PDB file of C-alpha atoms and ligand atoms in Angstrom:
ATOM      1  CA  MET T   1      93.350 161.345  76.818  1.00 80.00           C
ATOM      2  CA  HIS T   2      92.776 161.453  73.637  1.00 91.00           C
ATOM      3  CA  PRO T   3      92.974 164.460  71.752  1.00 94.00           C
ATOM      4  CA  MET T   4      89.597 164.842  70.807  1.00 97.00           C
ATOM      5  CA  LEU T   5      87.821 164.251  74.336  1.00 98.00           C
ATOM      6  CA  ASN T   6      90.560 166.512  74.590  1.00 98.00           C
ATOM      7  CA  ILE T   7      89.182 169.159  72.619  1.00 98.00           C
ATOM      8  CA  ALA T   8      85.703 168.502  74.445  1.00 98.00           C
ATOM      9  CA  VAL T   9      86.625 169.104  77.550  1.00 98.00           C
ATOM     10  CA  ARG T  10      88.207 172.250  76.677  1.00 98.00           C
ATOM     11  CA  ALA T  11      85.202 173.235  74.861  1.00 98.00           C
ATOM     12  CA  ALA T  12      82.777 171.481  77.529  1.00 98.00           C
ATOM     13  CA  ARG T  13      84.426 173.457  80.512  1.00 98.00           C
ATOM     14  CA  SER T  14      84.319 176.855  78.837  1.00 98.00           C
ATOM     15  CA  ALA T  15      80.790 176.449  78.589  1.00 98.00           C
ATOM     16  CA  GLY T  16      80.181 175.231  82.322  1.00 98.00           C
ATOM     17  CA  ASP T  17      82.894 178.655  82.856  1.00 98.00           C
ATOM     18  CA  LEU T  18      80.117 181.160  80.052  1.00 97.00           C
ATOM     19  CA  ILE T  19      76.731 179.518  81.871  1.00 97.00           C
ATOM     20  CA  LEU T  20      78.221 180.243  85.794  1.00 97.00           C
ATOM     21  CA  ARG T  21      78.695 183.400  84.959  1.00 94.00           C
ATOM     22  CA  HIS T  22      75.081 184.153  84.070  1.00 93.00           C
ATOM     23  CA  ALA T  23      73.324 182.601  86.908  1.00 92.00           C
ATOM     24  CA  ASP T  24      72.940 185.460  88.322  1.00 88.00           C
ATOM     25  CA  GLN T  25      71.663 187.449  85.192  1.00 85.00           C
ATOM     26  CA  ILE T  26      68.550 185.421  84.853  1.00 82.00           C
ATOM     27  CA  GLY T  27      65.799 187.586  85.871  1.00 80.00           C
ATOM     28  CA  THR T  28      67.473 190.086  83.097  1.00 81.00           C
ATOM     29  CA  LEU T  29      68.119 186.673  80.496  1.00 76.00           C
ATOM     30  CA  ARG T  30      66.664 186.630  76.697  1.00 80.00           C
ATOM     31  CA  ILE T  31      64.099 183.612  76.468  1.00 79.00           C
ATOM     32  CA  ASN T  32      62.439 181.897  73.805  1.00 81.00           C
ATOM     33  CA  GLN T  33      59.773 179.222  74.404  1.00 82.00           C
ATOM     34  CA  LYS T  34      60.707 176.864  71.627  1.00 75.00           C
ATOM     35  CA  SER T  35      57.469 174.649  72.253  1.00 74.00           C
ATOM     36  CA  LYS T  36      55.019 174.562  74.894  1.00 74.00           C
ATOM     37  CA  ASN T  37      57.890 173.690  78.069  1.00 70.00           C
ATOM     38  CA  ASP T  38      60.863 173.943  75.917  1.00 73.00           C
ATOM     39  CA  PHE T  39      62.218 176.763  76.542  1.00 73.00           C
ATOM     40  CA  ALA T  40      65.979 178.474  75.080  1.00 77.00           C
ATOM     41  CA  SER T  41      67.680 181.447  76.663  1.00 84.00           C
ATOM     42  CA  GLU T  42      70.425 183.119  75.375  1.00 91.00           C
ATOM     43  CA  VAL T  43      73.160 181.542  77.648  1.00 94.00           C
ATOM     44  CA  ASP T  44      71.901 177.975  75.947  1.00 95.00           C
ATOM     45  CA  ARG T  45      72.881 180.039  72.574  1.00 94.00           C
ATOM     46  CA  LYS T  46      76.219 182.070  74.024  1.00 95.00           C
ATOM     47  CA  ALA T  47      77.475 178.710  75.285  1.00 97.00           C
ATOM     48  CA  GLU T  48      76.751 176.884  71.977  1.00 98.00           C
ATOM     49  CA  GLN T  49      78.439 180.045  69.750  1.00 98.00           C
ATOM     50  CA  GLU T  50      81.562 178.743  71.989  1.00 98.00           C
ATOM     51  CA  ILE T  51      81.387 174.706  71.905  1.00 98.00           C
ATOM     52  CA  ILE T  52      81.947 174.916  68.090  1.00 98.00           C
ATOM     53  CA  ARG T  53      84.612 177.594  68.324  1.00 98.00           C
ATOM     54  CA  ILE T  54      86.813 175.432  69.821  1.00 98.00           C
ATOM     55  CA  ILE T  55      85.955 172.362  68.109  1.00 98.00           C
ATOM     56  CA  GLN T  56      85.821 174.406  65.180  1.00 98.00           C
ATOM     57  CA  SER T  57      89.472 175.801  65.756  1.00 98.00           C
ATOM     58  CA  ALA T  58      90.512 172.206  66.322  1.00 98.00           C
ATOM     59  CA  TYR T  59      88.706 170.207  63.419  1.00 98.00           C
ATOM     60  CA  PRO T  60      87.420 172.745  61.538  1.00 97.00           C
ATOM     61  CA  GLY T  61      85.958 169.781  58.438  1.00 96.00           C
ATOM     62  CA  HIS T  62      83.899 168.361  61.094  1.00 98.00           C
ATOM     63  CA  ALA T  63      80.009 168.280  60.920  1.00 98.00           C
ATOM     64  CA  ILE T  64      77.780 169.587  64.342  1.00 98.00           C
ATOM     65  CA  VAL T  65      74.402 169.018  65.807  1.00 98.00           C
ATOM     66  CA  ALA T  66      73.732 170.855  67.967  1.00 98.00           C
ATOM     67  CA  GLU T  67      70.738 171.481  69.337  1.00 97.00           C
ATOM     68  CA  GLU T  68      70.208 175.600  69.451  1.00 95.00           C
ATOM     69  CA  SER T  69      72.234 176.135  65.674  1.00 96.00           C
ATOM     70  CA  GLY T  70      71.245 172.219  64.241  1.00 96.00           C
ATOM     71  CA  VAL T  71      73.547 170.617  61.448  1.00 97.00           C
ATOM     72  CA  HIS T  72      76.422 171.864  60.649  1.00 97.00           C
ATOM     73  CA  ARG T  73      77.534 169.618  57.710  1.00 96.00           C
ATOM     74  CA  GLY T  74      80.386 168.168  56.710  1.00 94.00           C
ATOM     75  CA  ASP T  75      82.975 165.530  56.854  1.00 91.00           C
ATOM     76  CA  GLU T  76      80.241 163.246  58.363  1.00 91.00           C
ATOM     77  CA  GLU T  77      82.842 160.646  59.207  1.00 96.00           C
ATOM     78  CA  PHE T  78      83.266 162.397  62.563  1.00 98.00           C
ATOM     79  CA  VAL T  79      79.853 164.689  64.645  1.00 98.00           C
ATOM     80  CA  TRP T  80      79.911 166.549  67.094  1.00 98.00           C
ATOM     81  CA  ILE T  81      76.564 166.271  69.305  1.00 98.00           C
ATOM     82  CA  ILE T  82      76.062 169.323  71.141  1.00 98.00           C
ATOM     83  CA  ASP T  83      73.879 169.870  74.159  1.00 98.00           C
ATOM     84  CA  PRO T  84      75.545 173.373  75.755  1.00 98.00           C
ATOM     85  CA  LEU T  85      73.437 173.457  78.874  1.00 97.00           C
ATOM     86  CA  ASP T  86      71.081 170.518  79.742  1.00 98.00           C
ATOM     87  CA  GLY T  87      68.258 170.985  82.912  1.00 97.00           C
ATOM     88  CA  THR T  88      67.576 174.767  81.512  1.00 95.00           C
ATOM     89  CA  THR T  89      64.370 175.198  82.426  1.00 93.00           C
ATOM     90  CA  ASN T  90      66.192 174.002  85.775  1.00 95.00           C
ATOM     91  CA  PHE T  91      69.082 177.101  85.142  1.00 95.00           C
ATOM     92  CA  LEU T  92      66.484 179.372  84.301  1.00 92.00           C
ATOM     93  CA  HIS T  93      64.874 178.632  88.103  1.00 92.00           C
ATOM     94  CA  GLY T  94      68.445 178.675  90.013  1.00 93.00           C
ATOM     95  CA  PHE T  95      67.479 175.319  90.425  1.00 96.00           C
ATOM     96  CA  PRO T  96      71.532 174.330  90.704  1.00 97.00           C
ATOM     97  CA  GLN T  97      71.733 170.884  88.087  1.00 98.00           C
ATOM     98  CA  TYR T  98      72.641 171.208  85.192  1.00 98.00           C
ATOM     99  CA  ALA T  99      75.088 170.441  83.283  1.00 98.00           C
ATOM    100  CA  VAL T 100      77.126 170.805  79.581  1.00 98.00           C
ATOM    101  CA  SER T 101      77.628 167.687  77.345  1.00 98.00           C
ATOM    102  CA  ILE T 102      79.325 167.129  74.525  1.00 98.00           C
ATOM    103  CA  ALA T 103      79.567 163.879  71.951  1.00 98.00           C
ATOM    104  CA  LEU T 104      81.589 162.989  69.440  1.00 98.00           C
ATOM    105  CA  LYS T 105      80.397 159.681  66.832  1.00 98.00           C
ATOM    106  CA  GLN T 106      83.043 158.265  64.805  1.00 97.00           C
ATOM    107  CA  LYS T 107      81.542 156.341  61.881  1.00 96.00           C
ATOM    108  CA  GLY T 108      78.129 156.121  63.711  1.00 94.00           C
ATOM    109  CA  LYS T 109      79.713 154.742  66.900  1.00 97.00           C
ATOM    110  CA  ILE T 110      80.413 157.414  69.946  1.00 98.00           C
ATOM    111  CA  GLU T 111      84.072 157.206  70.343  1.00 98.00           C
ATOM    112  CA  VAL T 112      84.310 160.420  73.319  1.00 98.00           C
ATOM    113  CA  ALA T 113      82.160 161.548  75.643  1.00 98.00           C
ATOM    114  CA  ALA T 114      82.328 164.311  77.802  1.00 98.00           C
ATOM    115  CA  VAL T 115      79.298 166.109  80.382  1.00 99.00           C
ATOM    116  CA  TYR T 116      80.535 168.916  83.126  1.00 98.00           C
ATOM    117  CA  GLU T 117      78.329 169.791  86.459  1.00 98.00           C
ATOM    118  CA  PRO T 118      79.951 173.429  86.227  1.00 98.00           C
ATOM    119  CA  LEU T 119      78.187 174.211  89.311  1.00 98.00           C
ATOM    120  CA  ARG T 120      80.144 171.638  91.544  1.00 98.00           C
ATOM    121  CA  ASP T 121      83.079 171.052  89.198  1.00 98.00           C
ATOM    122  CA  GLU T 122      82.506 167.671  88.507  1.00 98.00           C
ATOM    123  CA  LEU T 123      83.208 166.741  84.702  1.00 98.00           C
ATOM    124  CA  PHE T 124      82.394 163.710  83.439  1.00 99.00           C
ATOM    125  CA  THR T 125      84.698 162.354  80.080  1.00 98.00           C
ATOM    126  CA  ALA T 126      84.892 158.322  78.824  1.00 98.00           C
ATOM    127  CA  SER T 127      85.935 157.343  75.853  1.00 98.00           C
ATOM    128  CA  ARG T 128      85.630 154.232  73.690  1.00 98.00           C
ATOM    129  CA  GLY T 129      87.317 150.982  74.955  1.00 97.00           C
ATOM    130  CA  GLY T 130      88.982 152.877  77.667  1.00 97.00           C
ATOM    131  CA  GLY T 131      86.841 153.025  80.429  1.00 98.00           C
ATOM    132  CA  ALA T 132      84.126 156.621  82.710  1.00 98.00           C
ATOM    133  CA  MET T 133      86.179 159.218  84.795  1.00 98.00           C
ATOM    134  CA  LEU T 134      84.585 161.196  87.014  1.00 98.00           C
ATOM    135  CA  ASN T 135      86.762 164.619  87.493  1.00 98.00           C
ATOM    136  CA  ASN T 136      89.840 161.751  86.248  1.00 96.00           C
ATOM    137  CA  ARG T 137      89.099 159.614  88.715  1.00 98.00           C
ATOM    138  CA  ARG T 138      87.646 156.135  87.578  1.00 98.00           C
ATOM    139  CA  ILE T 139      83.961 155.413  87.784  1.00 98.00           C
ATOM    140  CA  ARG T 140      81.520 152.465  87.268  1.00 98.00           C
ATOM    141  CA  VAL T 141      78.377 151.625  88.055  1.00 98.00           C
ATOM    142  CA  THR T 142      76.605 150.381  90.405  1.00 98.00           C
ATOM    143  CA  LYS T 143      76.016 146.380  92.207  1.00 97.00           C
ATOM    144  CA  GLN T 144      72.925 146.486  93.066  1.00 97.00           C
ATOM    145  CA  ASN T 145      71.237 143.656  92.211  1.00 94.00           C
ATOM    146  CA  SER T 146      66.959 143.946  92.552  1.00 97.00           C
ATOM    147  CA  LEU T 147      64.374 146.511  92.455  1.00 97.00           C
ATOM    148  CA  ARG T 148      64.848 146.592  96.193  1.00 97.00           C
ATOM    149  CA  GLY T 149      66.984 149.279  97.579  1.00 97.00           C
ATOM    150  CA  ALA T 150      67.448 150.692  94.241  1.00 98.00           C
ATOM    151  CA  LEU T 151      67.162 154.538  92.987  1.00 98.00           C
ATOM    152  CA  ILE T 152      66.044 154.847  90.061  1.00 98.00           C
ATOM    153  CA  GLY T 153      66.303 158.367  87.743  1.00 98.00           C
ATOM    154  CA  THR T 154      64.220 158.831  84.886  1.00 98.00           C
ATOM    155  CA  GLY T 155      62.353 162.133  83.011  1.00 97.00           C
ATOM    156  CA  PHE T 156      58.793 163.329  82.784  1.00 95.00           C
ATOM    157  CA  PRO T 157      57.730 163.068  78.799  1.00 92.00           C
ATOM    158  CA  PHE T 158      55.944 166.317  79.512  1.00 84.00           C
ATOM    159  CA  LYS T 159      57.027 167.170  75.835  1.00 84.00           C
ATOM    160  CA  HIS T 160      55.235 164.190  74.771  1.00 82.00           C
ATOM    161  CA  GLN T 161      52.040 163.417  76.397  1.00 85.00           C
ATOM    162  CA  GLN T 162      50.294 160.969  74.475  1.00 88.00           C
ATOM    163  CA  HIS T 163      52.772 158.230  76.471  1.00 91.00           C
ATOM    164  CA  LEU T 164      51.814 159.606  79.600  1.00 94.00           C
ATOM    165  CA  ASP T 165      49.749 156.762  80.530  1.00 94.00           C
ATOM    166  CA  ALA T 166      52.614 154.389  79.472  1.00 95.00           C
ATOM    167  CA  TYR T 167      54.717 156.476  81.292  1.00 97.00           C
ATOM    168  CA  LEU T 168      52.478 156.727  84.560  1.00 97.00           C
ATOM    169  CA  ASP T 169      52.284 152.160  85.144  1.00 96.00           C
ATOM    170  CA  MET T 170      55.713 151.988  84.197  1.00 97.00           C
ATOM    171  CA  PHE T 171      56.669 155.415  86.905  1.00 97.00           C
ATOM    172  CA  ARG T 172      53.381 152.828  89.089  1.00 97.00           C
ATOM    173  CA  VAL T 173      55.336 149.242  88.955  1.00 96.00           C
ATOM    174  CA  LEU T 174      59.321 150.983  89.461  1.00 97.00           C
ATOM    175  CA  CYS T 175      58.100 153.578  92.279  1.00 96.00           C
ATOM    176  CA  ILE T 176      56.311 150.814  94.362  1.00 95.00           C
ATOM    177  CA  ASP T 177      59.090 148.552  94.426  1.00 93.00           C
ATOM    178  CA  SER T 178      62.445 150.285  94.339  1.00 97.00           C
ATOM    179  CA  ALA T 179      63.764 152.720  97.073  1.00 97.00           C
ATOM    180  CA  GLY T 180      62.704 155.533  95.382  1.00 97.00           C
ATOM    181  CA  ILE T 181      62.598 156.881  91.988  1.00 98.00           C
ATOM    182  CA  ARG T 182      64.649 160.765  91.050  1.00 98.00           C
ATOM    183  CA  ARG T 183      63.791 163.604  88.386  1.00 98.00           C
ATOM    184  CA  GLY T 184      66.587 165.232  88.313  1.00 98.00           C
ATOM    185  CA  GLY T 185      65.781 167.483  85.442  1.00 98.00           C
ATOM    186  CA  ALA T 186      69.052 166.650  83.863  1.00 98.00           C
ATOM    187  CA  ALA T 187      69.242 163.277  81.271  1.00 98.00           C
ATOM    188  CA  ALA T 188      73.250 163.770  80.529  1.00 98.00           C
ATOM    189  CA  LEU T 189      73.401 164.323  84.266  1.00 98.00           C
ATOM    190  CA  ASP T 190      71.233 161.011  85.192  1.00 98.00           C
ATOM    191  CA  LEU T 191      73.721 159.146  83.462  1.00 98.00           C
ATOM    192  CA  ALA T 192      76.729 160.942  84.102  1.00 99.00           C
ATOM    193  CA  TYR T 193      75.103 159.486  87.991  1.00 98.00           C
ATOM    194  CA  LEU T 194      73.689 156.175  86.825  1.00 98.00           C
ATOM    195  CA  ALA T 195      77.998 155.257  85.430  1.00 98.00           C
ATOM    196  CA  ALA T 196      79.001 157.093  88.570  1.00 98.00           C
ATOM    197  CA  GLY T 197      77.074 154.590  90.885  1.00 98.00           C
ATOM    198  CA  ARG T 198      75.082 157.902  92.379  1.00 98.00           C
ATOM    199  CA  LEU T 199      72.177 156.084  90.416  1.00 98.00           C
ATOM    200  CA  ASP T 200      71.137 152.009  90.045  1.00 98.00           C
ATOM    201  CA  GLY T 201      68.539 152.394  86.668  1.00 98.00           C
ATOM    202  CA  PHE T 202      67.597 154.974  84.889  1.00 98.00           C
ATOM    203  CA  TRP T 203      64.691 155.834  82.397  1.00 98.00           C
ATOM    204  CA  GLU T 204      62.587 158.008  80.451  1.00 98.00           C
ATOM    205  CA  ILE T 205      61.036 158.610  76.819  1.00 97.00           C
ATOM    206  CA  GLY T 206      61.193 160.828  74.446  1.00 96.00           C
ATOM    207  CA  LEU T 207      64.687 162.241  74.701  1.00 97.00           C
ATOM    208  CA  GLN T 208      66.941 164.094  71.730  1.00 97.00           C
ATOM    209  CA  GLU T 209      69.835 162.863  70.995  1.00 98.00           C
ATOM    210  CA  TRP T 210      71.818 165.246  72.473  1.00 98.00           C
ATOM    211  CA  ASP T 211      70.343 164.705  75.590  1.00 98.00           C
ATOM    212  CA  MET T 212      72.026 161.387  75.321  1.00 98.00           C
ATOM    213  CA  ALA T 213      74.778 160.662  73.442  1.00 98.00           C
ATOM    214  CA  ALA T 214      77.013 161.216  75.736  1.00 98.00           C
ATOM    215  CA  GLY T 215      75.344 160.128  79.175  1.00 98.00           C
ATOM    216  CA  VAL T 216      74.890 156.264  76.691  1.00 98.00           C
ATOM    217  CA  LEU T 217      78.840 156.372  76.303  1.00 98.00           C
ATOM    218  CA  LEU T 218      79.059 157.069  79.636  1.00 98.00           C
ATOM    219  CA  VAL T 219      77.305 154.227  81.082  1.00 98.00           C
ATOM    220  CA  LYS T 220      78.554 151.688  78.905  1.00 98.00           C
ATOM    221  CA  GLU T 221      82.597 152.719  79.544  1.00 98.00           C
ATOM    222  CA  ALA T 222      80.794 152.247  83.316  1.00 98.00           C
ATOM    223  CA  GLY T 223      80.077 148.764  82.332  1.00 98.00           C
ATOM    224  CA  GLY T 224      76.132 149.502  81.822  1.00 98.00           C
ATOM    225  CA  VAL T 225      73.564 148.700  78.989  1.00 98.00           C
ATOM    226  CA  VAL T 226      71.584 150.797  77.449  1.00 98.00           C
ATOM    227  CA  THR T 227      68.744 150.372  75.024  1.00 98.00           C
ATOM    228  CA  ASP T 228      65.864 151.110  73.131  1.00 97.00           C
ATOM    229  CA  PHE T 229      62.017 149.943  74.423  1.00 97.00           C
ATOM    230  CA  SER T 230      62.691 147.145  72.295  1.00 96.00           C
ATOM    231  CA  PHE T 231      65.396 145.798  74.072  1.00 95.00           C
ATOM    232  CA  ASP T 232      67.809 147.361  70.388  1.00 96.00           C
ATOM    233  CA  ASP T 233      70.176 149.998  70.203  1.00 96.00           C
ATOM    234  CA  GLN T 234      67.969 152.487  68.432  1.00 96.00           C
ATOM    235  CA  TYR T 235      67.961 154.941  72.360  1.00 97.00           C
ATOM    236  CA  LEU T 236      69.296 156.991  69.955  1.00 96.00           C
ATOM    237  CA  THR T 237      66.777 158.040  67.355  1.00 95.00           C
ATOM    238  CA  SER T 238      64.350 156.806  68.815  1.00 96.00           C
ATOM    239  CA  GLY T 239      64.796 158.617  72.406  1.00 96.00           C
ATOM    240  CA  ASN T 240      62.725 156.178  74.433  1.00 97.00           C
ATOM    241  CA  ILE T 241      65.940 155.529  76.767  1.00 98.00           C
ATOM    242  CA  ILE T 242      66.475 152.435  79.727  1.00 98.00           C
ATOM    243  CA  ALA T 243      69.659 152.388  81.656  1.00 98.00           C
ATOM    244  CA  GLY T 244      71.533 150.394  84.353  1.00 98.00           C
ATOM    245  CA  SER T 245      73.678 147.372  84.800  1.00 96.00           C
ATOM    246  CA  PRO T 246      73.382 144.946  83.034  1.00 96.00           C
ATOM    247  CA  LYS T 247      71.769 142.787  85.786  1.00 97.00           C
ATOM    248  CA  MET T 248      69.055 146.362  86.227  1.00 98.00           C
ATOM    249  CA  HIS T 249      68.857 146.990  83.121  1.00 98.00           C
ATOM    250  CA  GLN T 250      67.608 143.489  82.947  1.00 98.00           C
ATOM    251  CA  ILE T 251      64.798 144.672  85.759  1.00 98.00           C
ATOM    252  CA  ILE T 252      64.020 147.617  84.938  1.00 98.00           C
ATOM    253  CA  TYR T 253      63.562 146.188  81.566  1.00 97.00           C
ATOM    254  CA  GLN T 254      61.192 143.522  82.483  1.00 97.00           C
ATOM    255  CA  SER T 255      59.469 145.804  85.203  1.00 97.00           C
ATOM    256  CA  ILE T 256      58.053 148.451  82.678  1.00 97.00           C
ATOM    257  CA  GLU T 257      57.332 146.027  79.856  1.00 95.00           C
ATOM    258  CA  PRO T 258      53.938 145.384  80.157  1.00 95.00           C
ATOM    259  CA  HIS T 259      53.073 148.526  79.931  1.00 95.00           C
ATOM    260  CA  ILE T 260      55.462 149.323  76.758  1.00 94.00           C
ATOM    261  CA  THR T 261      53.043 150.480  73.623  1.00 91.00           C
ATOM    262  CA  ASP T 262      53.866 149.793  70.308  1.00 89.00           C
ATOM    263  CA  ASN T 263      54.550 153.497  68.896  1.00 90.00           C
ATOM    264  CA  LEU T 264      57.714 153.681  71.954  1.00 93.00           C
ATOM    265  CA  LYS T 265      59.053 149.836  70.809  1.00 91.00           C
ATOM    266  CA  SER T 266      59.662 151.638  67.157  1.00 71.00           C
TER     267      SER T 266
HETATM  268  C1  IPD N 301      65.847 169.012  79.131  1.00 81.53           C
HETATM  269  C2  IPD N 301      66.665 167.718  80.002  1.00 81.53           C
HETATM  270  C3  IPD N 301      65.026 167.180  81.311  1.00 81.53           C
HETATM  271  C4  IPD N 301      64.440 166.100  80.292  1.00 81.53           C
HETATM  272  C5  IPD N 301      64.137 166.213  78.428  1.00 81.53           C
HETATM  273  C6  IPD N 301      65.249 167.318  77.613  1.00 81.53           C
HETATM  274  P1  IPD N 301      67.259 170.596  78.242  1.00 81.53           P
HETATM  275  O1  IPD N 301      66.847 168.596  78.543  1.00 81.53           O
HETATM  276  O2  IPD N 301      67.495 167.113  80.225  1.00 81.53           O
HETATM  277  O3  IPD N 301      65.764 165.622  82.242  1.00 81.53           O
HETATM  278  O4  IPD N 301      63.691 165.405  80.409  1.00 81.53           O
HETATM  279  O5  IPD N 301      63.084 166.145  77.855  1.00 81.53           O
HETATM  280  O6  IPD N 301      64.691 167.604  77.069  1.00 81.53           O
HETATM  281  O7  IPD N 301      65.929 170.944  77.457  1.00 81.53           O
HETATM  282  O8  IPD N 301      66.861 171.418  79.015  1.00 81.53           O
HETATM  283  O9  IPD N 301      68.605 170.175  77.122  1.00 81.53           O
HETATM  284 CA1   CA N 302      68.410 168.048  76.847  1.00 81.53          CA
HETATM  285 CA1   CA N 303      69.967 172.318  76.447  1.00 81.53          CA
END
């Protein structure tokens, strides 16, 4: 295994164990609201500290961008991108869909990725050029080639309500023509499930880099395509993402394209 993936996996598993140890204490956790509909608990913070501890003990000089503690400066050639608990709202409600997401960007390219779902003990990993795995078995995106029969993942733009009308127009088209739409509540897992062939496509507005970085590499290494809403590769900065097998990506893009406003293209 790529040595940095090894560290990402160790950190993701350790944080996942920590999250599970707190899953029956939800009622007693200290929770703070970062903004409207955006919460963090002491579990998010502790899980993040654990991940950073493990990364820094192996690679003390690397830079880190982590959801709860922000930017930790270092050698900018290597940047770890961490979402210690993706699906916090689910976790805080005991809704069993959440994961740890860790990616390493080297010279601007995502090099390794680990998404760990502790409740199912499912570990999704990828290294650039080395394929994507679920619990060490190779995964691929589906061969689905039309919306008919397709299962599509998404997230609602609850923090970006200025885009709600455009989003609902996209939703209407895809909802009518597909077999179904799922809103799991953890974008890292949505992308991991797409890589594993459990979803045929995915789109969302307004994500953060840490929600997507690991999942994007999983999808690409599983044979999928990822773009922003301009059919370009700026999804980590724009936060707007379309992902799927090459065919499903194209179909989703063409379906929602009439509803992509100029604001969503930048
Ligand atoms: C959230 C989840 C959710 C997405 C939100 C994210 P968090 O991450 O990924 O699926 O729709 O935009 O903020 O806050 O639970 O880490
Ligand atoms: Ca997240
Ligand atoms: Ca989070």
